[in-house]
Coordinates of C-alpha atoms in Angstrom, one line a residue:
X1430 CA 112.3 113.0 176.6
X1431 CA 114.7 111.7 173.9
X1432 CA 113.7 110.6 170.3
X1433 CA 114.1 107.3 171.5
X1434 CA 111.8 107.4 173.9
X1435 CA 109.5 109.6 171.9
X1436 CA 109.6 106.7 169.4
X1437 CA 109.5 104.0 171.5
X1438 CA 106.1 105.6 173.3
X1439 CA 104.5 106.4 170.3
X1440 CA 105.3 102.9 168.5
X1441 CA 104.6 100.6 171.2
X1442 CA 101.1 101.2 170.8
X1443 CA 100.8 100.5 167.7
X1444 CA 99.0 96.4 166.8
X1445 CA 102.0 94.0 166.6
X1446 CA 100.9 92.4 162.8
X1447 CA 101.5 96.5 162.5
X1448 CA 105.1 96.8 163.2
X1449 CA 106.0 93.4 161.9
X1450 CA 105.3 94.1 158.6
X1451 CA 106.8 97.8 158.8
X1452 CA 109.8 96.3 159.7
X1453 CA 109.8 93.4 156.6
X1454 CA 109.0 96.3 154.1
X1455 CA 112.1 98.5 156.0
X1456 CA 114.5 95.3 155.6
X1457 CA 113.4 94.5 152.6
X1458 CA 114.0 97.9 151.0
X1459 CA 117.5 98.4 152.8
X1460 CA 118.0 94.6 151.6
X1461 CA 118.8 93.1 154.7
X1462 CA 118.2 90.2 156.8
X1463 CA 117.1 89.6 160.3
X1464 CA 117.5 86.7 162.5
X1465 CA 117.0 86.0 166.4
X1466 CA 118.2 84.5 169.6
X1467 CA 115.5 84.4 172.0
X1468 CA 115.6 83.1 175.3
X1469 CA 112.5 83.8 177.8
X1470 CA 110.5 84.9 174.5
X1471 CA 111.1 81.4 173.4
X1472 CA 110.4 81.6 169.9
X1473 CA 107.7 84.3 170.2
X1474 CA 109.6 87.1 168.3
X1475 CA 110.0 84.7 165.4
X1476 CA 106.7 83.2 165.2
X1477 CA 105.5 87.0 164.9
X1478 CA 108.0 87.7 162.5
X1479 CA 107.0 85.1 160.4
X1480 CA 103.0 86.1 160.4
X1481 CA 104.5 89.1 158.8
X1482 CA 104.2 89.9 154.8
X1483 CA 106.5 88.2 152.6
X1484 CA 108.6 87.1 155.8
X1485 CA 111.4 84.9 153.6
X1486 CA 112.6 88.1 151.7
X1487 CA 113.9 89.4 155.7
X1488 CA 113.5 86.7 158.1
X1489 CA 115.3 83.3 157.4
X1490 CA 116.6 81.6 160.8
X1491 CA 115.7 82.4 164.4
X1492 CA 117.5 80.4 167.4
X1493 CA 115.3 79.6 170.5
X1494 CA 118.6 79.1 173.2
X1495 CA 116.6 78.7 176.5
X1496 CA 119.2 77.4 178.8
X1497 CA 122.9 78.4 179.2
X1498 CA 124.1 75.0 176.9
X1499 CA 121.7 76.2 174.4
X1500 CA 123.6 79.6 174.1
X1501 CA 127.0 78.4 174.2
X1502 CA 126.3 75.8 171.6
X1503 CA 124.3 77.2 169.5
X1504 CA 125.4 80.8 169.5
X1505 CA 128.5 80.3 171.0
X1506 CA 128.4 82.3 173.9
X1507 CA 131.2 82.6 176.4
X1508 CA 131.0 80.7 179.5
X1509 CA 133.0 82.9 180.9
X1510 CA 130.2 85.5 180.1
X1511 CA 127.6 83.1 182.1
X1512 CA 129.2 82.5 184.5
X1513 CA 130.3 86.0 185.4
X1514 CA 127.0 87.9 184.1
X1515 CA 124.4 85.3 184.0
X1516 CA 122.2 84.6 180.9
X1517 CA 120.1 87.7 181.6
X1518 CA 123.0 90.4 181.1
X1519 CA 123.8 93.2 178.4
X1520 CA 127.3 91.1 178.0
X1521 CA 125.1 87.7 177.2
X1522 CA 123.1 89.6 174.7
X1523 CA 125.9 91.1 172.8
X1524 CA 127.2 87.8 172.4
X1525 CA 123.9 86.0 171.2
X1526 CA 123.3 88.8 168.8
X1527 CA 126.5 88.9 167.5
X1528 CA 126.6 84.6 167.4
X1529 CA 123.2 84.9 165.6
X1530 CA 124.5 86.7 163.3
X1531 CA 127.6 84.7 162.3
X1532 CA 126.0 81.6 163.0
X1533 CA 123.1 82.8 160.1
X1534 CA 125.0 85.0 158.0
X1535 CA 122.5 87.2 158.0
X1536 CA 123.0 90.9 158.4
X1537 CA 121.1 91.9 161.8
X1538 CA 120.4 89.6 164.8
X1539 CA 117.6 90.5 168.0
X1540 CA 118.5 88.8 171.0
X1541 CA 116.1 88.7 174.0
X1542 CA 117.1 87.2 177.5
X1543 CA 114.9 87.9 180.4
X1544 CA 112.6 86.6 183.3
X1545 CA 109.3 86.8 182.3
X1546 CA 107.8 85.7 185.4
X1547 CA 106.5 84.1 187.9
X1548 CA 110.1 84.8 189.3
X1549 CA 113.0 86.5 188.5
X1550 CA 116.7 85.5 189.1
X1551 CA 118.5 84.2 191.7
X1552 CA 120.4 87.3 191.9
X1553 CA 117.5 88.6 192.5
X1554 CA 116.5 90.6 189.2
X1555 CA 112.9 91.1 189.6
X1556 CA 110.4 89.4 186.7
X1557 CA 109.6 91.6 184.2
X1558 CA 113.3 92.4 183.4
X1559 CA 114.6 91.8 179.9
X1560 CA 117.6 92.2 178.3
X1561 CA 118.2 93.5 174.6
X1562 CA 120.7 93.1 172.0
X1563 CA 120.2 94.4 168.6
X1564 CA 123.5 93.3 166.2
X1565 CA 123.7 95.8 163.4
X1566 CA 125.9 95.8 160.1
X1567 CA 129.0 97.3 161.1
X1568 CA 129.6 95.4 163.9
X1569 CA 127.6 97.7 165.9
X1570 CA 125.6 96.2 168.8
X1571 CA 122.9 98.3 171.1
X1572 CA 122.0 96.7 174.2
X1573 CA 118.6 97.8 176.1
X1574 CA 117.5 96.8 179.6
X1575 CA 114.0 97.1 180.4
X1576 CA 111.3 96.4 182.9
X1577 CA 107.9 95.5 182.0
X1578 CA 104.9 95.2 183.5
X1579 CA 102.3 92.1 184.1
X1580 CA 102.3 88.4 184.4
X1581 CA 105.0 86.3 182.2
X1582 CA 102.3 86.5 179.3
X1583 CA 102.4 90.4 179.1
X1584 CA 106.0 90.5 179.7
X1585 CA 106.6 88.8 176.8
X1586 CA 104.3 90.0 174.4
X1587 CA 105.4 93.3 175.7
X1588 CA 109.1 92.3 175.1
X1589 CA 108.8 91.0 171.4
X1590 CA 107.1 94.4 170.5
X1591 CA 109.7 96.1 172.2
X1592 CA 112.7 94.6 170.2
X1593 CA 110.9 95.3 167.0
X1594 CA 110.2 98.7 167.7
X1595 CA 113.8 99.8 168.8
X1596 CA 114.8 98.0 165.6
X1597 CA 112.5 100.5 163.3
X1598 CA 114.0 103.3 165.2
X1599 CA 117.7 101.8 165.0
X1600 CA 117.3 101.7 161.3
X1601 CA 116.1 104.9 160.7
X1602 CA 112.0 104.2 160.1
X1603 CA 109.9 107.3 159.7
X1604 CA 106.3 106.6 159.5
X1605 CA 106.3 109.1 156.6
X1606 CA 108.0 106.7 154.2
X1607 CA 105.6 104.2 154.7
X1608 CA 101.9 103.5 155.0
X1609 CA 100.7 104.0 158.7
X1610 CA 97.4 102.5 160.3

């Protein structure tokens, strides 16, 4: 098993108000700032993030792009990318990551695409599949694909845990710097 996937077990059982507000305290102490382009989460990562401890110090803007306009507008991803890819791609999430990002100005964007469920796509990516993109200073962007488990609900919550958890591990968290539960 890799550390990531040491991590990633061992983290995404931890409570989500948990790992929220590790991940404000981490931004806040590296001073950065985090915003989001969520798709089939629609809004879900943010609202979480902004339960979170002293959420304006790390969280300021979070874009809820839906449908294929909403991306291109809003985050300005390539039609091109659409139209080749689809919305629930690794391409399409390196573009809204990236877009969040210089759409914000803030230093790290999370973007989510997936099908939650009932259904997955027409090209028949099963539900429960959901796409990652994590934009990084540096330019550096990691992409994830997962598949979860459960009706849309679960999926989701499952999803918005995910993309916080491989962003502690992205940025380096260790439980041992901070206070764990």
């Amino acid at each position: 098993m890799t550390t990531e996937q040491q991590f990633c077990q061992q983290f995404m059982e931890k409570p989500l108000d948990f790992l929220a507000n590790e991940l404000g305290d981490l931004l806040t102490s590296k001073k950065l700032r985090l915003t989001t382009a969520e798709s089939c989460t629609g809004g879900l990562l943010g609202s979480t993030l902004c339960a979170a401890k002293d959420t304006p110090s790390f969280f300021g803007s979070g874009f809820i792009t839906f449908t294929d306009e909403a991306k291109m507008t809003l985050l300005n991803v390539n039609p091109e990318t659409l139209a080749k890819h689809t919305a629930v791609s690794k391409a399409t999430v390196e573009e809204m990551a990236t877009g969040a990002v210089n759409v914000s100005g803030e230093d790290i964007g999370i973007a989510v695409s997936g099908y939650g469920g009932p259904d997955g796509g027409e090209d028949g990516t099963p539900a429960g599949s959901v796409w990652f993109g994590w934009a990084l200073p540096g330019n550096t962007v990691h992409t994830s694909l997962q598949h979860f488990e459960g009706d849309c609900t679960e999926v989701l919550a499952q999803a918005v845990k995910y993309a916080i958890v491989m962003l502690l591990f992205r940025l380096g968290y260790s439980p041992d710097n901070h206070a764990e539960q």
